Amino acid sequence: MSILIQNGTLICPEGPVRADLRVEGDKIVEIGPDLPAGDSRVLDAAGKLVFPGFIDTHTHFEMNKGTPRETVDGWASGTLAALAGGTTTVLDFAEPERGASLASALDVWHSRADGIASCHYGFHMTIKDWNPAIQRELADMDRAGVTSYKVYFAYDNMRVSDGTALEVVRAVGDRGGVVGCHCENGDLVTAGIAAQKAAGNLGPAAHPLSRPAVVEAEAVNRWLTIGELAGCPVNIVHLSTGRGLELVRAARERGQAAYVETCPQYLLLDDGKYRLPGFESAKFVLSPPLRSPEDQAALWAGLEAGEIDTIGTDHCSFHFHGVKELGREDFSQIPNGIPGVEHRPVLLYTAGVAAGRITVCRMMMLLSEQPAKLFGMYPRKGALTVGSDADIVIFDPGVRGRITAADQCQAVDYTPYEGFETRGRVEAVLLSGEVAVEGGQVVKTGRGRFVRRGPSQFWR
Ligand code: URP
Ligand code: ZN
Ligand code: ZN
């Protein structure tokens, strides 16, 4: 099957280019002006922007499976929502049980996603335990196409010591992979929660007070120190503070390779949400928490300056009714996380491009090219070039809309962006050369494939 995308504006790293693009099978085969239609199916993209499919670097589908704190969006609804919003590849976090092998987690994640996913997917591997057997498994993970990892400095059931983190960064870095870190100081969070409870602060407003910006900054500094000692690049996931970004800037000035992911929630929502009446603020309980407007401004400045490399959603969706409500009497029992996998591209287009803060090329680099490079998929993914996979988004910048839970594909019972006025809309999506979204509606499901990734293609 051959498809010709005609009259569109292709978003390329060097700038927007008016050209036609032909897809044959699952690849891009031809790009140029005025390509003949021949017997290709024609998609008219006049007045539209054509992007390489967007990559979400950070999702948690079916997290805590089988427990009362299981996330709502599984591989079916989560990847369908991603696709509807223009995300053609997600990177989800596989999590071994304590004491279990990496291979066991990989098997579980494959069993959940394979044949179910509606967009393509890869897995980051979470490291909770570190021993010679796990270290030996890194070679198996390479062969299986898993080349990125995450460690946690927070959460008592997840966090690793600094010594372990150093060994992981070295071992993964030596193989050309990359490790991301959840940068919050776990001990200080535990102390912060205890202090809030002792003071009788049991509502969701206590959540950000228990883990203030300095708790992230300390952990970012420690993570950068570990990267420097290891002599390997490190990634900071879901960065939420200006202080954290300042530390990254200083490390880069010293010549260190450090990569930064932030999320739409830290760019668009702020800690005013913790002053909402009643239990409403529980919808915004995630870690790190939402920050001040000053932090938000610092992150936008970082985006504009090219200091932030990727934007993932950290999509981790819990129903408000019945699940977030597990923490009605005690904020520390509210499951941490918010949804967003469906809305990231339109949010970034609206608040970034249409608002004049970033160029459309920067948006493409943040959502497509740089994730593909950092996570070893470029130029198969993340580029509109001949030979690349035909994962393509046709985006209509002229459409205005409004985000509302009633209209979303995400299965969760709320959206933190309720009522947001949007600019632009994902009109069509090609997934491996097949039209999977048409007229803004998903028309093909279950076509997602596992993406075997290679070593990181570092550019810093
Ligand atoms: O609150 C969050 N972010 N939950 C998901 C797990 C994580 O820390 O990324
Ligand atoms: Zn995290
Ligand atoms: Zn996460």
Short mmCIF file of C-alpha atoms and ligand atoms in Angstrom, two decimals:
data_model
loop_
_atom_site.label_atom_id
_atom_site.label_comp_id
_atom_site.label_asym_id
_atom_site.label_seq_id
_atom_site.Cartn_x
_atom_site.Cartn_y
_atom_site.Cartn_z
CA MET A 1 0.00 0.00 0.00
CA SER A 2 1.39 3.37 -1.03
CA ILE A 3 0.28 6.73 0.41
CA LEU A 4 1.19 10.19 -0.82
CA ILE A 5 0.99 13.05 1.69
CA GLN A 6 0.57 16.05 -0.58
CA ASN A 7 1.04 19.81 -0.09
CA GLY A 8 2.01 19.61 3.57
CA THR A 9 4.68 21.44 5.54
CA LEU A 10 7.22 18.90 6.75
CA ILE A 11 8.76 19.74 10.11
CA CYS A 12 12.46 19.05 9.75
CA PRO A 13 15.34 19.97 12.10
CA GLU A 14 16.59 22.73 9.82
CA GLY A 15 13.14 24.28 9.46
CA PRO A 16 9.70 23.70 7.92
CA VAL A 17 9.85 22.46 4.31
CA ARG A 18 7.01 22.48 1.77
CA ALA A 19 7.18 19.05 0.13
CA ASP A 20 5.25 15.89 -0.63
CA LEU A 21 6.09 12.62 1.06
CA ARG A 22 5.45 9.10 -0.17
CA VAL A 23 5.09 6.03 2.00
CA GLU A 24 5.42 2.48 0.69
CA GLY A 25 4.70 -0.37 3.08
CA ASP A 26 5.97 0.74 6.47
CA LYS A 27 8.71 3.11 5.25
CA ILE A 28 9.07 6.62 3.88
CA VAL A 29 10.32 6.11 0.32
CA GLU A 30 10.28 9.51 -1.36
CA ILE A 31 10.27 13.18 -0.37
CA GLY A 32 10.20 16.09 -2.79
CA PRO A 33 8.15 18.82 -4.45
CA ASP A 34 5.17 17.91 -6.62
CA LEU A 35 5.47 14.14 -6.47
CA PRO A 36 3.12 12.40 -8.95
CA ALA A 37 0.22 10.59 -7.30
CA GLY A 38 0.48 7.52 -9.52
CA ASP A 39 -1.58 4.82 -7.83
CA SER A 40 -0.84 6.07 -4.31
CA ARG A 41 -3.71 6.95 -2.02
CA VAL A 42 -3.49 10.74 -1.60
CA LEU A 43 -3.82 12.51 1.75
CA ASP A 44 -4.14 16.25 1.22
CA ALA A 45 -2.13 18.06 3.88
CA ALA A 46 -2.50 21.61 2.49
CA GLY A 47 -2.28 24.06 5.39
CA LYS A 48 -1.20 21.26 7.74
CA LEU A 49 2.03 20.42 9.55
CA VAL A 50 3.60 17.01 9.00
CA PHE A 51 5.66 15.68 11.92
CA PRO A 52 7.61 12.49 12.51
CA GLY A 53 5.46 10.48 14.95
CA PHE A 54 5.76 11.73 18.51
CA ILE A 55 7.55 9.64 21.13
CA ASP A 56 6.46 9.67 24.78
CA THR A 57 9.56 8.86 26.82
CA HIS A 58 7.72 8.15 30.05
CA THR A 59 4.56 6.13 30.67
CA HIS A 60 3.35 3.73 33.36
CA PHE A 61 0.65 1.44 31.94
CA GLU A 62 -0.75 -1.28 34.20
CA MET A 63 1.42 -0.14 37.05
CA ASN A 64 0.80 -1.85 40.41
CA LYS A 65 -1.19 -4.49 38.53
CA GLY A 66 -3.46 -6.62 40.66
CA THR A 67 -3.49 -4.20 43.58
CA PRO A 68 -6.05 -1.58 44.67
CA ARG A 69 -3.56 0.98 43.39
CA GLU A 70 -3.43 -0.32 39.83
CA THR A 71 -3.33 2.40 37.18
CA VAL A 72 -6.49 2.70 35.09
CA ASP A 73 -4.90 2.94 31.68
CA GLY A 74 -3.54 -0.36 30.55
CA TRP A 75 -1.92 -1.22 27.26
CA ALA A 76 -5.22 -1.07 25.38
CA SER A 77 -6.61 2.30 26.47
CA GLY A 78 -3.22 3.91 27.16
CA THR A 79 -1.75 3.28 23.73
CA LEU A 80 -5.03 4.07 21.99
CA ALA A 81 -5.12 7.43 23.79
CA ALA A 82 -1.48 8.00 22.88
CA LEU A 83 -2.20 7.32 19.20
CA ALA A 84 -5.25 9.59 19.19
CA GLY A 85 -2.98 12.40 20.37
CA GLY A 86 -0.25 11.74 17.78
CA THR A 87 2.12 9.66 19.88
CA THR A 88 3.27 6.73 17.77
CA THR A 89 5.79 5.27 20.24
CA VAL A 90 5.72 5.10 24.03
CA LEU A 91 8.54 4.02 26.31
CA ASP A 92 7.04 2.41 29.39
CA PHE A 93 8.79 1.39 32.61
CA ALA A 94 9.11 -2.36 33.15
CA GLU A 95 9.45 -3.10 36.86
CA PRO A 96 10.84 -6.35 38.26
CA GLU A 97 9.47 -7.59 41.56
CA ARG A 98 11.97 -7.20 44.40
CA GLY A 99 14.55 -9.97 44.07
CA ALA A 100 13.39 -10.96 40.58
CA SER A 101 15.36 -10.94 37.33
CA LEU A 102 15.15 -8.26 34.65
CA ALA A 103 14.10 -11.01 32.22
CA SER A 104 11.02 -11.75 34.33
CA ALA A 105 9.89 -8.12 34.12
CA LEU A 106 10.56 -8.04 30.39
CA ASP A 107 8.41 -11.15 29.94
CA VAL A 108 5.58 -9.66 31.97
CA TRP A 109 5.66 -6.35 30.06
CA HIS A 110 5.69 -8.17 26.72
CA SER A 111 2.78 -10.35 27.79
CA ARG A 112 0.76 -7.24 28.60
CA ALA A 113 1.63 -5.16 25.54
CA ASP A 114 2.20 -7.57 22.63
CA GLY A 115 -0.80 -7.81 20.34
CA ILE A 116 -2.71 -5.28 22.46
CA ALA A 117 -0.92 -1.98 21.92
CA SER A 118 -2.29 0.46 19.39
CA CYS A 119 0.95 2.42 19.10
CA HIS A 120 4.54 1.19 19.02
CA TYR A 121 6.32 0.68 22.32
CA GLY A 122 9.61 0.01 24.01
CA PHE A 123 10.55 -0.57 27.63
CA HIS A 124 12.93 1.14 30.01
CA MET A 125 14.03 -1.31 32.71
CA THR A 126 13.75 -0.32 36.37
CA ILE A 127 16.67 -1.38 38.56
CA LYS A 128 15.65 -2.07 42.15
CA ASP A 129 18.21 -4.76 43.02
CA TRP A 130 21.82 -4.81 41.93
CA ASN A 131 24.01 -7.92 42.05
CA PRO A 132 26.29 -9.85 39.65
CA ALA A 133 23.36 -11.78 38.16
CA ILE A 134 21.44 -8.61 37.35
CA GLN A 135 24.58 -7.05 35.96
CA ARG A 136 25.07 -10.03 33.66
CA GLU A 137 21.52 -9.56 32.41
CA LEU A 138 22.40 -6.21 30.86
CA ALA A 139 23.81 -8.08 27.85
CA ASP A 140 20.53 -10.00 27.50
CA MET A 141 18.62 -6.71 27.69
CA ASP A 142 20.78 -5.27 24.89
CA ARG A 143 19.96 -8.27 22.73
CA ALA A 144 16.28 -7.86 23.60
CA GLY A 145 16.36 -4.19 22.51
CA VAL A 146 16.16 -2.67 25.98
CA THR A 147 18.98 -0.15 26.39
CA SER A 148 17.68 2.38 28.93
CA TYR A 149 17.11 2.09 32.67
CA LYS A 150 15.67 3.97 35.62
CA VAL A 151 16.72 4.12 39.23
CA TYR A 152 14.85 5.81 42.03
CA PHE A 153 16.23 7.90 44.88
CA ALA A 154 12.71 8.06 46.39
CA TYR A 155 9.95 5.57 47.32
CA ASP A 156 10.95 3.12 50.05
CA ASN A 157 10.13 0.03 47.96
CA MET A 158 12.14 1.20 44.96
CA ARG A 159 15.10 3.30 45.93
CA VAL A 160 18.72 2.38 45.54
CA SER A 161 21.80 3.54 47.44
CA ASP A 162 24.22 6.02 45.93
CA GLY A 163 26.83 3.27 45.60
CA THR A 164 24.41 1.09 43.65
CA ALA A 165 23.43 4.01 41.44
CA LEU A 166 27.10 4.60 40.62
CA GLU A 167 27.60 0.97 39.63
CA VAL A 168 24.46 0.96 37.48
CA VAL A 169 25.43 4.15 35.65
CA ARG A 170 28.90 2.73 34.96
CA ALA A 171 27.70 -0.67 33.83
CA VAL A 172 24.95 0.70 31.57
CA GLY A 173 27.08 3.61 30.33
CA ASP A 174 29.91 1.26 29.36
CA ARG A 175 27.45 -0.55 27.07
CA GLY A 176 26.28 2.70 25.46
CA GLY A 177 22.96 2.81 27.29
CA VAL A 178 21.53 5.51 29.51
CA VAL A 179 20.10 5.55 33.02
CA GLY A 180 17.41 7.99 34.15
CA CYS A 181 16.85 8.85 37.78
CA HIS A 182 13.86 9.84 39.86
CA CYS A 183 15.57 12.68 41.68
CA GLU A 184 14.03 13.21 45.10
CA ASN A 185 15.80 12.48 48.38
CA GLY A 186 13.83 9.53 49.82
CA ASP A 187 14.94 10.02 53.44
CA LEU A 188 13.99 13.68 53.39
CA VAL A 189 10.62 12.84 51.81
CA THR A 190 9.95 10.31 54.60
CA ALA A 191 10.88 12.94 57.18
CA GLY A 192 8.76 15.54 55.37
CA ILE A 193 5.70 13.29 55.39
CA ALA A 194 6.17 12.55 59.09
CA ALA A 195 6.52 16.27 59.87
CA GLN A 196 3.31 17.14 58.00
CA LYS A 197 1.38 14.40 59.77
CA ALA A 198 2.76 15.44 63.18
CA ALA A 199 1.51 18.95 62.47
CA GLY A 200 -1.93 17.54 61.71
CA ASN A 201 -1.73 18.30 57.99
CA LEU A 202 -3.43 15.28 56.46
CA GLY A 203 -5.00 16.73 53.31
CA PRO A 204 -3.50 16.77 49.79
CA ALA A 205 -2.12 20.29 50.36
CA ALA A 206 0.51 18.66 52.59
CA HIS A 207 1.90 16.63 49.67
CA PRO A 208 4.06 19.40 48.11
CA LEU A 209 5.11 20.63 51.56
CA SER A 210 6.48 17.17 52.36
CA ARG A 211 8.78 17.18 49.28
CA PRO A 212 9.80 20.77 48.48
CA ALA A 213 12.02 21.90 45.59
CA VAL A 214 15.23 21.55 47.60
CA VAL A 215 14.55 17.82 47.99
CA GLU A 216 14.71 17.50 44.21
CA ALA A 217 17.72 19.80 43.91
CA GLU A 218 19.73 17.74 46.40
CA ALA A 219 19.00 14.56 44.47
CA VAL A 220 19.78 16.16 41.09
CA ASN A 221 23.13 17.29 42.47
CA ARG A 222 23.84 13.79 43.77
CA TRP A 223 22.83 12.19 40.49
CA LEU A 224 25.08 14.55 38.54
CA THR A 225 27.92 13.75 40.95
CA ILE A 226 27.38 10.06 40.28
CA GLY A 227 27.43 10.65 36.53
CA GLU A 228 30.65 12.65 36.85
CA LEU A 229 32.33 9.95 38.93
CA ALA A 230 31.19 7.26 36.50
CA GLY A 231 32.27 9.31 33.51
CA CYS A 232 28.99 8.40 31.80
CA PRO A 233 25.99 10.41 30.58
CA VAL A 234 22.97 10.51 32.89
CA ASN A 235 19.33 11.40 32.32
CA ILE A 236 17.10 13.22 34.80
CA VAL A 237 13.47 12.24 34.39
CA HIS A 238 10.48 14.47 35.21
CA LEU A 239 12.56 17.50 36.25
CA SER A 240 10.27 19.96 38.00
CA THR A 241 12.40 22.80 39.38
CA GLY A 242 14.45 25.76 38.22
CA ARG A 243 17.02 24.85 40.89
CA GLY A 244 17.47 21.42 39.37
CA LEU A 245 17.94 22.94 35.93
CA GLU A 246 20.56 25.37 37.27
CA LEU A 247 22.55 22.41 38.58
CA VAL A 248 22.36 20.72 35.18
CA ARG A 249 23.51 23.91 33.48
CA ALA A 250 26.52 24.15 35.80
CA ALA A 251 27.42 20.50 35.23
CA ARG A 252 27.22 20.95 31.46
CA GLU A 253 29.42 24.03 31.70
CA ARG A 254 32.00 21.78 33.37
CA GLY A 255 31.76 19.47 30.37
CA GLN A 256 29.43 16.83 31.76
CA ALA A 257 26.91 14.99 29.57
CA ALA A 258 23.55 15.32 31.30
CA TYR A 259 20.11 14.97 29.71
CA VAL A 260 16.84 16.36 31.02
CA GLU A 261 13.22 15.34 30.63
CA THR A 262 10.39 17.48 31.90
CA CYS A 263 6.64 16.93 31.62
CA PRO A 264 3.67 19.03 30.47
CA GLN A 265 2.34 19.22 34.04
CA TYR A 266 5.44 21.10 35.23
CA LEU A 267 5.10 23.53 32.31
CA LEU A 268 1.34 24.13 32.48
CA LEU A 269 0.13 23.48 36.04
CA ASP A 270 1.45 24.98 39.25
CA ASP A 271 1.20 24.50 43.00
CA GLY A 272 -1.91 26.70 43.13
CA LYS A 273 -3.72 23.40 42.40
CA TYR A 274 -2.96 22.36 45.99
CA ARG A 275 -5.17 25.20 47.22
CA LEU A 276 -8.32 23.84 45.55
CA PRO A 277 -11.23 23.20 47.93
CA GLY A 278 -12.05 19.83 49.48
CA PHE A 279 -10.21 16.80 48.15
CA GLU A 280 -9.98 18.15 44.57
CA SER A 281 -6.20 18.70 44.92
CA ALA A 282 -5.71 14.93 45.08
CA LYS A 283 -6.08 14.96 41.28
CA PHE A 284 -2.71 16.73 41.21
CA VAL A 285 -0.82 14.53 43.65
CA LEU A 286 2.21 13.23 41.82
CA SER A 287 5.91 13.12 42.54
CA PRO A 288 7.74 15.38 42.19
CA PRO A 289 4.77 17.66 42.97
CA LEU A 290 3.64 20.66 40.94
CA ARG A 291 5.89 23.64 41.61
CA SER A 292 5.77 27.43 41.76
CA PRO A 293 5.10 29.75 38.81
CA GLU A 294 8.79 30.73 39.06
CA ASP A 295 9.84 27.11 38.51
CA GLN A 296 7.47 26.94 35.58
CA ALA A 297 9.03 30.07 34.04
CA ALA A 298 12.52 28.61 34.53
CA LEU A 299 11.52 25.40 32.73
CA TRP A 300 10.01 27.32 29.82
CA ALA A 301 13.21 29.37 29.58
CA GLY A 302 15.12 26.08 29.56
CA LEU A 303 12.96 24.78 26.72
CA GLU A 304 13.46 27.94 24.71
CA ALA A 305 17.22 27.77 25.26
CA GLY A 306 17.45 24.11 24.22
CA GLU A 307 18.49 23.01 27.71
CA ILE A 308 15.69 20.45 28.04
CA ASP A 309 15.98 17.42 25.82
CA THR A 310 12.71 15.50 26.02
CA ILE A 311 9.13 15.92 27.25
CA GLY A 312 7.50 12.76 28.57
CA THR A 313 4.13 12.64 30.25
CA ASP A 314 4.87 10.37 33.21
CA HIS A 315 1.36 9.14 32.42
CA CYS A 316 0.33 7.28 35.57
CA SER A 317 -3.43 7.41 35.77
CA PHE A 318 -5.48 6.65 38.86
CA HIS A 319 -9.23 7.16 39.02
CA PHE A 320 -10.10 10.07 41.27
CA HIS A 321 -13.17 8.23 42.56
CA GLY A 322 -12.28 5.23 44.64
CA VAL A 323 -8.50 5.25 44.03
CA LYS A 324 -7.10 8.73 44.71
CA GLU A 325 -9.75 8.63 47.43
CA LEU A 326 -7.77 5.93 49.26
CA GLY A 327 -5.91 8.91 50.71
CA ARG A 328 -8.90 10.95 51.88
CA GLU A 329 -7.83 10.70 55.52
CA ASP A 330 -4.07 10.73 54.90
CA PHE A 331 -2.38 12.44 51.94
CA SER A 332 0.54 9.98 52.00
CA GLN A 333 -1.89 7.24 50.95
CA ILE A 334 -2.99 9.04 47.76
CA PRO A 335 -1.53 7.09 44.81
CA ASN A 336 1.04 9.32 43.10
CA GLY A 337 0.62 10.13 39.46
CA ILE A 338 -1.47 11.93 36.84
CA PRO A 339 -2.64 11.18 33.28
CA GLY A 340 -1.55 12.98 30.12
CA VAL A 341 -0.43 10.60 27.36
CA GLU A 342 -3.22 11.74 25.03
CA HIS A 343 -2.73 15.49 25.33
CA ARG A 344 1.03 16.16 25.37
CA PRO A 345 1.43 17.18 21.67
CA VAL A 346 -1.54 19.53 21.57
CA LEU A 347 -0.58 21.04 24.92
CA LEU A 348 2.94 21.73 23.73
CA TYR A 349 1.70 23.12 20.43
CA THR A 350 -0.79 25.38 22.23
CA ALA A 351 1.34 26.66 25.09
CA GLY A 352 4.66 26.48 23.25
CA VAL A 353 4.31 27.04 19.51
CA ALA A 354 1.02 28.95 19.20
CA ALA A 355 1.97 31.09 22.22
CA GLY A 356 5.24 32.03 20.49
CA ARG A 357 7.52 30.47 23.10
CA ILE A 358 9.13 27.79 20.97
CA THR A 359 9.36 27.12 17.26
CA VAL A 360 7.54 24.23 15.65
CA CYS A 361 10.98 22.72 14.90
CA ARG A 362 11.88 22.81 18.59
CA MET A 363 8.59 21.04 19.31
CA MET A 364 9.54 18.33 16.82
CA MET A 365 12.98 17.98 18.37
CA LEU A 366 11.52 17.67 21.88
CA LEU A 367 8.79 15.20 20.98
CA SER A 368 10.37 13.20 18.16
CA GLU A 369 14.01 13.63 17.20
CA GLN A 370 15.72 13.92 20.58
CA PRO A 371 13.80 11.08 22.27
CA ALA A 372 14.65 8.89 19.27
CA LYS A 373 18.34 9.75 19.58
CA LEU A 374 18.62 9.49 23.35
CA PHE A 375 16.85 6.14 23.36
CA GLY A 376 18.55 4.54 20.38
CA MET A 377 15.87 4.67 17.67
CA TYR A 378 17.14 7.38 15.32
CA PRO A 379 16.65 7.83 12.34
CA ARG A 380 14.33 4.86 12.15
CA LYS A 381 12.04 6.91 14.39
CA GLY A 382 12.07 10.67 15.02
CA ALA A 383 12.76 11.83 11.46
CA LEU A 384 11.02 12.43 8.17
CA THR A 385 13.72 10.97 5.95
CA VAL A 386 13.74 8.38 3.20
CA GLY A 387 14.16 4.99 4.86
CA SER A 388 12.63 6.05 8.19
CA ASP A 389 9.61 4.24 9.58
CA ALA A 390 6.37 5.72 8.27
CA ASP A 391 5.10 6.87 11.67
CA ILE A 392 3.73 10.28 10.71
CA VAL A 393 1.43 12.89 12.24
CA ILE A 394 -0.62 15.32 10.15
CA PHE A 395 -1.47 18.23 12.42
CA ASP A 396 -3.98 20.95 11.60
CA PRO A 397 -2.84 24.16 13.32
CA GLY A 398 -6.08 25.97 12.52
CA VAL A 399 -8.47 23.96 14.69
CA ARG A 400 -9.40 25.20 18.17
CA GLY A 401 -10.65 22.88 20.88
CA ARG A 402 -11.05 22.26 24.58
CA ILE A 403 -9.76 19.35 26.65
CA THR A 404 -12.36 17.58 28.70
CA ALA A 405 -12.53 14.21 30.38
CA ALA A 406 -15.86 13.52 28.69
CA ASP A 407 -14.16 13.47 25.27
CA GLN A 408 -10.90 11.73 26.06
CA CYS A 409 -9.74 8.26 25.01
CA GLN A 410 -7.85 7.83 28.29
CA ALA A 411 -9.90 5.53 30.52
CA VAL A 412 -9.30 7.54 33.68
CA ASP A 413 -12.19 9.49 35.20
CA TYR A 414 -10.62 12.96 35.03
CA THR A 415 -7.99 15.03 33.24
CA PRO A 416 -5.75 17.53 35.03
CA TYR A 417 -6.19 19.75 31.95
CA GLU A 418 -9.99 19.98 32.18
CA GLY A 419 -11.21 23.04 30.28
CA PHE A 420 -7.84 23.89 28.64
CA GLU A 421 -8.42 25.75 25.37
CA THR A 422 -6.27 24.16 22.69
CA ARG A 423 -4.82 25.28 19.38
CA GLY A 424 -4.35 22.71 16.66
CA ARG A 425 -5.48 19.12 16.36
CA VAL A 426 -4.01 15.81 15.31
CA GLU A 427 -5.88 15.20 12.08
CA ALA A 428 -4.33 11.95 10.89
CA VAL A 429 -1.67 9.49 12.03
CA LEU A 430 0.17 6.91 9.99
CA LEU A 431 1.52 4.04 12.04
CA SER A 432 4.02 1.94 10.09
CA GLY A 433 2.47 3.28 6.90
CA GLU A 434 -1.15 2.49 7.80
CA VAL A 435 -3.69 5.22 8.43
CA ALA A 436 -4.49 4.68 12.11
CA VAL A 437 -6.11 8.05 12.86
CA GLU A 438 -8.34 9.83 10.35
CA GLY A 439 -10.41 12.97 10.91
CA GLY A 440 -9.10 13.03 14.48
CA GLN A 441 -10.53 9.58 15.26
CA VAL A 442 -8.65 6.34 15.82
CA VAL A 443 -9.59 3.97 12.99
CA LYS A 444 -7.10 1.16 13.53
CA THR A 445 -6.24 -0.43 16.85
CA GLY A 446 -3.89 -3.13 18.05
CA ARG A 447 -1.21 -2.50 15.39
CA GLY A 448 1.55 -1.42 17.78
CA ARG A 449 4.86 -3.31 17.63
CA PHE A 450 7.73 -3.62 20.06
CA VAL A 451 10.64 -1.36 19.13
CA ARG A 452 14.05 -2.99 19.58
CA ARG A 453 16.38 -0.17 20.47
CA GLY A 454 20.12 0.21 20.08
CA PRO A 455 22.64 2.22 22.08
CA SER A 456 21.93 5.87 22.85
CA GLN A 457 22.97 8.32 20.19
CA PHE A 458 24.22 11.05 22.51
CA TRP A 459 24.61 14.53 21.12
CA ARG A 460 25.74 16.36 24.28
O1 URP B 1 3.93 10.43 40.75
C1 URP B 1 4.48 9.79 39.86
N1 URP B 1 5.31 10.42 39.08
N2 URP B 1 4.24 8.49 39.70
C2 URP B 1 4.82 7.62 38.76
C3 URP B 1 6.10 7.02 39.20
C4 URP B 1 7.27 7.93 39.00
O2 URP B 1 7.87 8.38 39.95
O3 URP B 1 7.66 8.23 37.86
ZN ZN B 2 9.75 8.91 38.90
ZN ZN B 3 7.26 7.98 36.10
#
